[in-house]
mmCIF file of C-alpha atoms in Angstrom:
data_model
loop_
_atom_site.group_PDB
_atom_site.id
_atom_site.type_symbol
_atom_site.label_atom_id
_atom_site.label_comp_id
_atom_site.label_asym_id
_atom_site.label_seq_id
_atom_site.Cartn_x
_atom_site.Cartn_y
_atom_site.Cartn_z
ATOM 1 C CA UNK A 1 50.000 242.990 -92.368
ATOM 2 C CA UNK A 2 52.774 240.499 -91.652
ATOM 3 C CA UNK A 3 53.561 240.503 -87.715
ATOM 4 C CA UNK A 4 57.029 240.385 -88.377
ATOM 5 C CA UNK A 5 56.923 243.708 -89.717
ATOM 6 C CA UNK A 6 55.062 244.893 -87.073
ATOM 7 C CA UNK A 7 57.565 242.949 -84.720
ATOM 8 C CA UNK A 8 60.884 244.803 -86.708
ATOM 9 C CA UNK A 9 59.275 248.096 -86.534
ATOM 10 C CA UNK A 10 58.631 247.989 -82.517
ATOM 11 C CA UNK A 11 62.187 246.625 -82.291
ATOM 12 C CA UNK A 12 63.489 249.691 -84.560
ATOM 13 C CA UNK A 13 61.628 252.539 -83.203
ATOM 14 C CA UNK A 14 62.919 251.103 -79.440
ATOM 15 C CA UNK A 15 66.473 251.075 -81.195
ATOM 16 C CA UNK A 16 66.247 254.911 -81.724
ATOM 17 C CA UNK A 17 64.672 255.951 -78.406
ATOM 18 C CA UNK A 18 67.829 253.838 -76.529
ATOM 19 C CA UNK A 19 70.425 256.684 -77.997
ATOM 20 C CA UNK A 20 72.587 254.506 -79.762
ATOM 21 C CA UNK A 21 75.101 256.666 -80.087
ATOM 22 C CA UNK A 22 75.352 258.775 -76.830
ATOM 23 C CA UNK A 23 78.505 257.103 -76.040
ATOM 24 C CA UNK A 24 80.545 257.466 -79.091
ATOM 25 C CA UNK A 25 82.163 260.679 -78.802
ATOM 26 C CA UNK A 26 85.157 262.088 -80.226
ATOM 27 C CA UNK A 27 86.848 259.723 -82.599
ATOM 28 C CA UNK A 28 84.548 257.318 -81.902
ATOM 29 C CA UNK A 29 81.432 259.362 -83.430
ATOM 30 C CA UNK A 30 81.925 258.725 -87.433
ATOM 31 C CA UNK A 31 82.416 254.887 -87.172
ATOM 32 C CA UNK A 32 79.952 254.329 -84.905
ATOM 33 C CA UNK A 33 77.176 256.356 -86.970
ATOM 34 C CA UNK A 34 78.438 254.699 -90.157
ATOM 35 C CA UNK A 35 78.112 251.037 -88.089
ATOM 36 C CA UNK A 36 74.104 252.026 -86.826
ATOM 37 C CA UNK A 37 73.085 252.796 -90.121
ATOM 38 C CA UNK A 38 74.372 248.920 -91.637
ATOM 39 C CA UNK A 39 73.269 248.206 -87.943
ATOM 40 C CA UNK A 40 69.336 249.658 -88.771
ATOM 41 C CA UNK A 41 69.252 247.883 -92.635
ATOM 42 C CA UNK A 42 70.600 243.969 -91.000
ATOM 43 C CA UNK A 43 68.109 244.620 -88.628
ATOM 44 C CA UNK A 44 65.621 244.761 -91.930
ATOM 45 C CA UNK A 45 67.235 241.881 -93.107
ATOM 46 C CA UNK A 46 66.985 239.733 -90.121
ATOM 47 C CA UNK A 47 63.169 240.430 -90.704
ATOM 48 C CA UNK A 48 64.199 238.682 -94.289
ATOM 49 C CA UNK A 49 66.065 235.889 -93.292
ATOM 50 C CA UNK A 50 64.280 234.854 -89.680
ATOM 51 C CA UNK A 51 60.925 234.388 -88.242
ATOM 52 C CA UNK A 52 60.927 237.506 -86.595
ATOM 53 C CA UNK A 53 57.431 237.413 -85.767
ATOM 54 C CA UNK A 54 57.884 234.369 -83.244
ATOM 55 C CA UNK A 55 58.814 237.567 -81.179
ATOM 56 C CA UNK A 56 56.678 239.262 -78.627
ATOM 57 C CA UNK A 57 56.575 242.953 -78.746
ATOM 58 C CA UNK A 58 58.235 243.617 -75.698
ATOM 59 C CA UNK A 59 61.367 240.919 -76.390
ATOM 60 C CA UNK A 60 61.668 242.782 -79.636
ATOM 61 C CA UNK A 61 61.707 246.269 -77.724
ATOM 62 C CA UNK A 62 64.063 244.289 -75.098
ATOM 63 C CA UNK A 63 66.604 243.176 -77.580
ATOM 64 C CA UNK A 64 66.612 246.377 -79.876
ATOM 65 C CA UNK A 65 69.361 247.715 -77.849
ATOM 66 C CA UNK A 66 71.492 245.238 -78.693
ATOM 67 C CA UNK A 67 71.449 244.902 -81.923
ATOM 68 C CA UNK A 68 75.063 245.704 -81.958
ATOM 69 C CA UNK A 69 76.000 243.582 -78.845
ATOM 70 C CA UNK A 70 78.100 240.991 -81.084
ATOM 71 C CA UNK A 71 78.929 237.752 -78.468
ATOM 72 C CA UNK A 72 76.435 238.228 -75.993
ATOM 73 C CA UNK A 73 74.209 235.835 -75.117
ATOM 74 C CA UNK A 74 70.375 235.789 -74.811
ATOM 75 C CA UNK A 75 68.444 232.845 -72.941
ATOM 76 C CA UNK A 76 65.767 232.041 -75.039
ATOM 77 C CA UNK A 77 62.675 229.804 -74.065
ATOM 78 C CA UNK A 78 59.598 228.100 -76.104
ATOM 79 C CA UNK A 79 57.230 230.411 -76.826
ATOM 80 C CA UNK A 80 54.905 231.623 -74.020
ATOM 81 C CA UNK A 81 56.615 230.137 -71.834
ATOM 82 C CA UNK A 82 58.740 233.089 -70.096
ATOM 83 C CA UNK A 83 60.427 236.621 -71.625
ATOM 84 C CA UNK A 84 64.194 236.139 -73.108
ATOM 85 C CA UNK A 85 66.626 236.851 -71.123
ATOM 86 C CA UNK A 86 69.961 238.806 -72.163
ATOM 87 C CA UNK A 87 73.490 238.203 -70.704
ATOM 88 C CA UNK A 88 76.477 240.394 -71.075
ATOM 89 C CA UNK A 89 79.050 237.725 -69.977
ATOM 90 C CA UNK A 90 79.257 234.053 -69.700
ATOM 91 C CA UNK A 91 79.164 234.578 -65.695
ATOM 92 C CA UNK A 92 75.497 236.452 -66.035
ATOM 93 C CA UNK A 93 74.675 233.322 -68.469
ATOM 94 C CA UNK A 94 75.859 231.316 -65.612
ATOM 95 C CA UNK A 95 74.145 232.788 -63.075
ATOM 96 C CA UNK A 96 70.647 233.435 -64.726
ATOM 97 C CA UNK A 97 70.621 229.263 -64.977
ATOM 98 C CA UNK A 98 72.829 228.565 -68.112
ATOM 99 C CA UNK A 99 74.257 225.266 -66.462
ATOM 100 C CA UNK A 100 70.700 223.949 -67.522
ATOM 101 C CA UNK A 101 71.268 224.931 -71.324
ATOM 102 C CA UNK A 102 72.041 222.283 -73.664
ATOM 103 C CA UNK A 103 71.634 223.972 -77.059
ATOM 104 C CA UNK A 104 74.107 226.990 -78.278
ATOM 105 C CA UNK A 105 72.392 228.873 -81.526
ATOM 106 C CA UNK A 106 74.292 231.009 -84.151
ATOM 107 C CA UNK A 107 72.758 233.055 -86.505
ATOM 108 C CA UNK A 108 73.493 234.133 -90.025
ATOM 109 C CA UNK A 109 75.488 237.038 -91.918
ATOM 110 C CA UNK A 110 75.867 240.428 -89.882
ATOM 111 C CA UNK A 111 72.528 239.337 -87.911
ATOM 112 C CA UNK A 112 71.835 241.460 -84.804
ATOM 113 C CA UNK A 113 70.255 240.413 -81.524
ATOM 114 C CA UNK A 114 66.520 240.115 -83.562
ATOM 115 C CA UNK A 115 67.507 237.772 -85.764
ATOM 116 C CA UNK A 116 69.714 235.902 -83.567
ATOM 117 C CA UNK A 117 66.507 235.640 -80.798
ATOM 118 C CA UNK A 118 64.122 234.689 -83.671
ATOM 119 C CA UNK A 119 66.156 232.102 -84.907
ATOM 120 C CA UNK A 120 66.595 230.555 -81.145
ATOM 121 C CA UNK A 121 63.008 230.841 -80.795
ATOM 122 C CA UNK A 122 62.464 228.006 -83.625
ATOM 123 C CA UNK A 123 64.913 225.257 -82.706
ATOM 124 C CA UNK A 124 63.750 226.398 -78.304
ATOM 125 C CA UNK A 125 60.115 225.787 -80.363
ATOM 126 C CA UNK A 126 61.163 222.055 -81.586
ATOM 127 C CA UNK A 127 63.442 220.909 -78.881
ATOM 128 C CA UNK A 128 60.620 222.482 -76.061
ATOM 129 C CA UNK A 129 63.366 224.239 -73.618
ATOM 130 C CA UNK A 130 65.098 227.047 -73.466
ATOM 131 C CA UNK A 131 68.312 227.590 -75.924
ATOM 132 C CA UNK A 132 71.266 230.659 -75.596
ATOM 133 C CA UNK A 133 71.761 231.873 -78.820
ATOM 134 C CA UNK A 134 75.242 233.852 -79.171
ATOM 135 C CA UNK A 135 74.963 237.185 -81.026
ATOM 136 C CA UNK A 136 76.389 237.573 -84.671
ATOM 137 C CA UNK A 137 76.824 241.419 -84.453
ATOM 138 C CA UNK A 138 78.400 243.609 -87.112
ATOM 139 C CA UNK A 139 81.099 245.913 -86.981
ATOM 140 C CA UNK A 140 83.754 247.700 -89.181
ATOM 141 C CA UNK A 141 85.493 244.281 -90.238
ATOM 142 C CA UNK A 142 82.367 242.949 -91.561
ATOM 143 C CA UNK A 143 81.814 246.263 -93.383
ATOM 144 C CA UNK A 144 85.188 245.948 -95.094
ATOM 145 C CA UNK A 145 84.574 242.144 -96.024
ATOM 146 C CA UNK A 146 81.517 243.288 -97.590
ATOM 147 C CA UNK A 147 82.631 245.611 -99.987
ATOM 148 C CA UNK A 148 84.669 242.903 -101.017
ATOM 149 C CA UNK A 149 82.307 240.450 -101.374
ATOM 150 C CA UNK A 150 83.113 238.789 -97.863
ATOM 151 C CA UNK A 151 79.074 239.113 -96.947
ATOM 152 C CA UNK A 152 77.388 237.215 -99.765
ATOM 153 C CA UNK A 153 80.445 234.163 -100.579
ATOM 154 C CA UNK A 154 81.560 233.845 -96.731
ATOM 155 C CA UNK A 155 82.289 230.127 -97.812
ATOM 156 C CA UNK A 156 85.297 231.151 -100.169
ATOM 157 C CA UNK A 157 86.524 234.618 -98.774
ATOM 158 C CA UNK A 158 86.097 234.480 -95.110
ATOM 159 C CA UNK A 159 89.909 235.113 -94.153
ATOM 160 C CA UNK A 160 89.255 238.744 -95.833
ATOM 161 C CA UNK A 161 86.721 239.488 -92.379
ATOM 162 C CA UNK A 162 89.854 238.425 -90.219
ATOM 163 C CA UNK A 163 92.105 240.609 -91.612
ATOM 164 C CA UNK A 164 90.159 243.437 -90.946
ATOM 165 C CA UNK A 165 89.667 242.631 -87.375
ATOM 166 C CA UNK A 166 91.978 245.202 -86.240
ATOM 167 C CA UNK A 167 89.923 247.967 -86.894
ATOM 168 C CA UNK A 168 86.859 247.014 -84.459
ATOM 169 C CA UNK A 169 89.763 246.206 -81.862
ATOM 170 C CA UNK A 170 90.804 249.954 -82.508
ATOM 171 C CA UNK A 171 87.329 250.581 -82.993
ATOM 172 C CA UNK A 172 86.819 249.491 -79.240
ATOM 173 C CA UNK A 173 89.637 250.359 -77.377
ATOM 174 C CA UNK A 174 88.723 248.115 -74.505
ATOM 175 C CA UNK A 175 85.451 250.158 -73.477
ATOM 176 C CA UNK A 176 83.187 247.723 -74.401
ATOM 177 C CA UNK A 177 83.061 244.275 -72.746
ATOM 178 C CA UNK A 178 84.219 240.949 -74.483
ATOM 179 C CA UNK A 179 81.493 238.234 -72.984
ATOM 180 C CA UNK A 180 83.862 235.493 -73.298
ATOM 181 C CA UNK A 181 86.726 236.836 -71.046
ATOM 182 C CA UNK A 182 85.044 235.849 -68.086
ATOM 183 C CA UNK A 183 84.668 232.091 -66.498
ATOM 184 C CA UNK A 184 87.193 229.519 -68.716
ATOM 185 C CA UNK A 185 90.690 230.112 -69.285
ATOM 186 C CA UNK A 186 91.234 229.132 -72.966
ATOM 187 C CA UNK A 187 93.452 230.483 -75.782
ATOM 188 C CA UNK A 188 91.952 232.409 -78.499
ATOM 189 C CA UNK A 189 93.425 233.699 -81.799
ATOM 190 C CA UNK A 190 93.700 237.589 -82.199
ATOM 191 C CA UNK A 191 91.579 237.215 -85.483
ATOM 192 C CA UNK A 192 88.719 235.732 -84.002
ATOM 193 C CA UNK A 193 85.706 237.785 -83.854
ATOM 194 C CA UNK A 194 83.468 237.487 -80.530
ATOM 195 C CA UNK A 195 80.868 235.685 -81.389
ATOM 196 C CA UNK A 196 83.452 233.128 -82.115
ATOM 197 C CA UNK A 197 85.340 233.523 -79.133
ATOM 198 C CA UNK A 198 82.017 233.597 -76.910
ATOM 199 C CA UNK A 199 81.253 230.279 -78.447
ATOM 200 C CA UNK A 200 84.722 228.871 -78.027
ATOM 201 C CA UNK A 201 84.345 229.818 -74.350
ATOM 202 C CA UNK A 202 81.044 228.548 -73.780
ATOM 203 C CA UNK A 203 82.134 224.790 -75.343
ATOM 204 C CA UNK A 204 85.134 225.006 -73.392
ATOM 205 C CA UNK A 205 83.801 225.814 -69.745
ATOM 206 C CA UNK A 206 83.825 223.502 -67.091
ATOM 207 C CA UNK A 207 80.350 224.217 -65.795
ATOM 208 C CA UNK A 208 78.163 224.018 -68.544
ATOM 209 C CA UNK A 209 77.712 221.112 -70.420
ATOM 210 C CA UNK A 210 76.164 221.334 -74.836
ATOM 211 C CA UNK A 211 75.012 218.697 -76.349
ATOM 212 C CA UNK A 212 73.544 220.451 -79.134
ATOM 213 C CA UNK A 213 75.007 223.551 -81.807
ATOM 214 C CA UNK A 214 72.385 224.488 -84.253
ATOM 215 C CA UNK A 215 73.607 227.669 -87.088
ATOM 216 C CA UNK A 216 72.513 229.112 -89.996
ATOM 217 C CA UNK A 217 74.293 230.602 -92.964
ATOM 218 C CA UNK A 218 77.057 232.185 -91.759
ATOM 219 C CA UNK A 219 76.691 230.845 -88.500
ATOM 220 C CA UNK A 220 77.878 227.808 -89.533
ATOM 221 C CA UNK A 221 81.154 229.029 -90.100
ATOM 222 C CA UNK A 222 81.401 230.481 -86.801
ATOM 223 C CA UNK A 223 80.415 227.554 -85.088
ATOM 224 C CA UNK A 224 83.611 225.644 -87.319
ATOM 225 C CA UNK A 225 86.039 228.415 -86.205
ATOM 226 C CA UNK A 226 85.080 227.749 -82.547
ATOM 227 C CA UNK A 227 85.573 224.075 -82.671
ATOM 228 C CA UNK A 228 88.641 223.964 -84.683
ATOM 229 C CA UNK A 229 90.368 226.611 -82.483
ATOM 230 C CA UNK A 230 89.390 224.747 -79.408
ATOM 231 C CA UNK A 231 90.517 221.249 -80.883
ATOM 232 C CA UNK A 232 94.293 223.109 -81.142
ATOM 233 C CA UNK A 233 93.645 224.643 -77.052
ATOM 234 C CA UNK A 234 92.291 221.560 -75.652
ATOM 235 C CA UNK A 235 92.407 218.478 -77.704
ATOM 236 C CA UNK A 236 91.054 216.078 -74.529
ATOM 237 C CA UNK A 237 88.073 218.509 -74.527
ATOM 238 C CA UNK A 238 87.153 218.504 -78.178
ATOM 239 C CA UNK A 239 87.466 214.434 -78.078
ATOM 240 C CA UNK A 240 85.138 214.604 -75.009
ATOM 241 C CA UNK A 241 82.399 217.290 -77.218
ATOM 242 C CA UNK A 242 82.784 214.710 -80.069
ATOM 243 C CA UNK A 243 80.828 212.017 -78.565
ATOM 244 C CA UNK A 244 77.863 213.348 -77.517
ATOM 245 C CA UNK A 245 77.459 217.079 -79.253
ATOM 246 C CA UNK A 246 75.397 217.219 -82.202
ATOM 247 C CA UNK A 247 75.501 219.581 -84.894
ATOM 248 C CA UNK A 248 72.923 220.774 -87.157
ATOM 249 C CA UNK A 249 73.594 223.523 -90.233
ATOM 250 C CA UNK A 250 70.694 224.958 -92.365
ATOM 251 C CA UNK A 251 71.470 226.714 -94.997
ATOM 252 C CA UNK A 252 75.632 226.074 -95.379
ATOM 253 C CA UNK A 253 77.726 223.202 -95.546
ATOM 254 C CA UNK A 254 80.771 224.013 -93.422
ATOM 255 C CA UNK A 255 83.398 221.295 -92.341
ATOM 256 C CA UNK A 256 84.013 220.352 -88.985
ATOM 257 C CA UNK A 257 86.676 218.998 -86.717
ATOM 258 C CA UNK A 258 86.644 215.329 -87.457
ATOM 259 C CA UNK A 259 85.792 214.718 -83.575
ATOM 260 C CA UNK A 260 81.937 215.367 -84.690
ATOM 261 C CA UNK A 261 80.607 212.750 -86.460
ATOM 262 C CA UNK A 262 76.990 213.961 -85.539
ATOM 263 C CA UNK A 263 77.009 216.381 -88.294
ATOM 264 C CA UNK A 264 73.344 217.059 -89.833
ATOM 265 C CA UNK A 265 73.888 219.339 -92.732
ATOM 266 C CA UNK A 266 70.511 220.692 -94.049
ATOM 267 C CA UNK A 267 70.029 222.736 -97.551
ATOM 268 C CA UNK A 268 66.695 224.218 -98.851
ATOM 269 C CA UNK A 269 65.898 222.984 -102.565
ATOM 270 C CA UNK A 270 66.313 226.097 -103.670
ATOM 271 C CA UNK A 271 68.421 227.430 -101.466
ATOM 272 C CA UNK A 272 70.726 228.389 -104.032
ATOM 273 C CA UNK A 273 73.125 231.385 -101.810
ATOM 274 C CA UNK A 274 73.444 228.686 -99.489
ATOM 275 C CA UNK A 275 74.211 225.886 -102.172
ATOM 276 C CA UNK A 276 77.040 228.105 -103.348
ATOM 277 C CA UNK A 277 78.201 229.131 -99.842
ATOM 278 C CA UNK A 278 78.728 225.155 -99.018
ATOM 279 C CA UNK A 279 81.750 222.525 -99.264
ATOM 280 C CA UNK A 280 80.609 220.461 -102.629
ATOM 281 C CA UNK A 281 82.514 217.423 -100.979
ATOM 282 C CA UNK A 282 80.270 217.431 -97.799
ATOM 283 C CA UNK A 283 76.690 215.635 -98.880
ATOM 284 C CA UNK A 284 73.232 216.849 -97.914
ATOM 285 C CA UNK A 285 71.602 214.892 -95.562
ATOM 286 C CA UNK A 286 68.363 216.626 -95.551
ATOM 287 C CA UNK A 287 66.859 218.746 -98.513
ATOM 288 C CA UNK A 288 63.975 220.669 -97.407
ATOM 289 C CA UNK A 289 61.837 220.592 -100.646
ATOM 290 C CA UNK A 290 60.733 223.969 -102.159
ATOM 291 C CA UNK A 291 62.396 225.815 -99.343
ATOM 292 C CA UNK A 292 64.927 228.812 -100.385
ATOM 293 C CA UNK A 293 67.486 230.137 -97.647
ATOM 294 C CA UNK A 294 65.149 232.361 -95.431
ATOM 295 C CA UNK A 295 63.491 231.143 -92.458
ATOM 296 C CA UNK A 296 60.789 233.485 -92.142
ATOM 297 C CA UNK A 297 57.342 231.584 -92.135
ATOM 298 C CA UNK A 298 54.797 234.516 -93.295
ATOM 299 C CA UNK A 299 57.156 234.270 -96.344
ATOM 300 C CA UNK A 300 56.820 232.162 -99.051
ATOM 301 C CA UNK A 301 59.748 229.496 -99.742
ATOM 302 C CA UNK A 302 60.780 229.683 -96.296
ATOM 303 C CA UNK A 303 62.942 226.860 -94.529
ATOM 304 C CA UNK A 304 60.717 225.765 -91.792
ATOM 305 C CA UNK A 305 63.382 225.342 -88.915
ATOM 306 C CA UNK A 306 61.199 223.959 -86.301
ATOM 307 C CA UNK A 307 59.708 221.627 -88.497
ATOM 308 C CA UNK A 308 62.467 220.775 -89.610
ATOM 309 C CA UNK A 309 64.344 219.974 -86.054
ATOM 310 C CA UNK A 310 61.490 218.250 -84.843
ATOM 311 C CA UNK A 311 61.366 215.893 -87.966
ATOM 312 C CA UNK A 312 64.811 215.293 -86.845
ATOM 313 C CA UNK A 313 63.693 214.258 -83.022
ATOM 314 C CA UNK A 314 61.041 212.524 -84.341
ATOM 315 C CA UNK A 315 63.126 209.388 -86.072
ATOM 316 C CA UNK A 316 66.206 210.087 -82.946
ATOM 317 C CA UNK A 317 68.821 212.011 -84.274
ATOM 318 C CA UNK A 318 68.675 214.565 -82.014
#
């Protein structure tokens, strides 16, 4: 049996026994048992897409309840070196050592806190310290951008998410905690979802220093979003991120502020979702040969992430 499945069915089963949905009463109720269910099948497909099974049991039981927790942040070291740790706010990522971090991860479409920790787990695996990875999440916006198409051509259609974001700001009504209202003071656009706006935040605060953005897929696009919205809040910052952060995308070729000339865009061969999902102007610097857009190693055509990063380390560019 594949330990990721054995890894996503831990991390399920603790999902269940953590009452999701004792909180959502009244008019909150409906949504939020609509948003578990899509919550319970990403969670399947962050088995699909990412190495789920880099996961120990009891991170995958840790994380489970917060598969929802869109813009948080988890800590996430090498493996066996220490447990992951999760922060609700950029002041808890501050205070459980996040001045040390140097890498921010995003993960792909809708992907919960299991994919998001998996996916941290490879680049914490080739870079050999500990990475925060910022939560993708899901919620009703990203429900009505898929039934539009929104979730499989993100590179085309992504505006259609935005103009849905109302609904999880309704949704919310200010009970549940925005992780990047605490620490810098920057300006954010109404649109922007949180895992944008907790990346934004992190890039823009004056006690932690990047030098490093890895996404995937979708999380790509996110990682654009935050760095063009900062380049219009705080030009003198962006030019200062520009000469030493490094960027690499797998699986999507998404602009970037021209302040980032360290851009490493990486495609599988037949990675043909995220072939479609990229800029045709912007040219592959690495193709991963017979590697499709999934980076889950007990599958076959897999992108190997942490091979790939430390192939990159290897001959200095990162």
């Amino acid at each position: 049996m594949y330990r990721s499945l054995a890894t996503l069915r831990k991390a399920s089963a603790a999902r269940a026994l953590s009452a999701p949905l004792a909180d959502a009463v009244g008019p909150r109720l409906f949504p939020e048992a609509v948003l578990e269910g899509v919550r319970q099948r990403n969670a399947f497909l962050d088995w699909l897409f990412y190495d789920v099974g880099s996961l120990t049991d009891s991170e995958a039981r840790d994380v489970s309840p917060w598969l929802a927790a869109e813009g948080a942040i988890l800590i996430v070291p090498p493996s066996g070196v220490q447990p992951l740790t999760r922060c609700a706010s950029i002041d808890a990522f501050i205070d459980a050592g996040g001045t040390s971090i140097r890498t921010i991860v995003v993960a792909g479409v809708g992907s919960s806190a299991l994919g998001s920790a998996a996916l941290a787990r490879n680049v914490a695996d080739a870079m050999d310290v500990p990475v925060a990875a910022v939560v993708s999440g899901y919620g009703l916006a990203d429900v009505a951008a898929e039934a539009l198409g929104g979730f499989f051509w993100f590179g085309g259609i992504n505006s259609v998410r935005h103009s849905f974001e109302w609904l999880d700001r309704l949704r919310e009504s200010g009970l549940i905690a925005d992780p990047s209202t605490s620490g810098a003071a920057i300006v954010t656009s109404p649109t922007q979802s949180k895992d944008t706006r907790t990346v934004q935040a992190l890039l823009a605060h004056p006690a932690l220093s990047f030098e490093l953005l890895v996404g995937h897929s979708k999380g790509n696009l996110v990682l654009s979003e935050a760095l063009f919205t900062l380049e219009q809040a705080d030009g003198a910052r962006v030019r200062e991120l520009g000469d030493r952060l490094r960027i690499v995308t797998l699986s999507a070729k998404i602009t970037m502020p021209r302040a980032f000339r360290l851009v490493v865009d990486v495609l599988g061969q037949f990675d043909g979702f995220g072939t479609f999902n990229s800029r045709a102007a912007i040219p592959t610097d690495v193709v991963v040969p017979n590697a499709g857009h999934h980076t889950n190693t007990e599958l076959p055509w897999h992108l190997p992430v942490a091979s790939v990063l430390r192939e990159l380390r290897e001959h200095g560019v990162l």
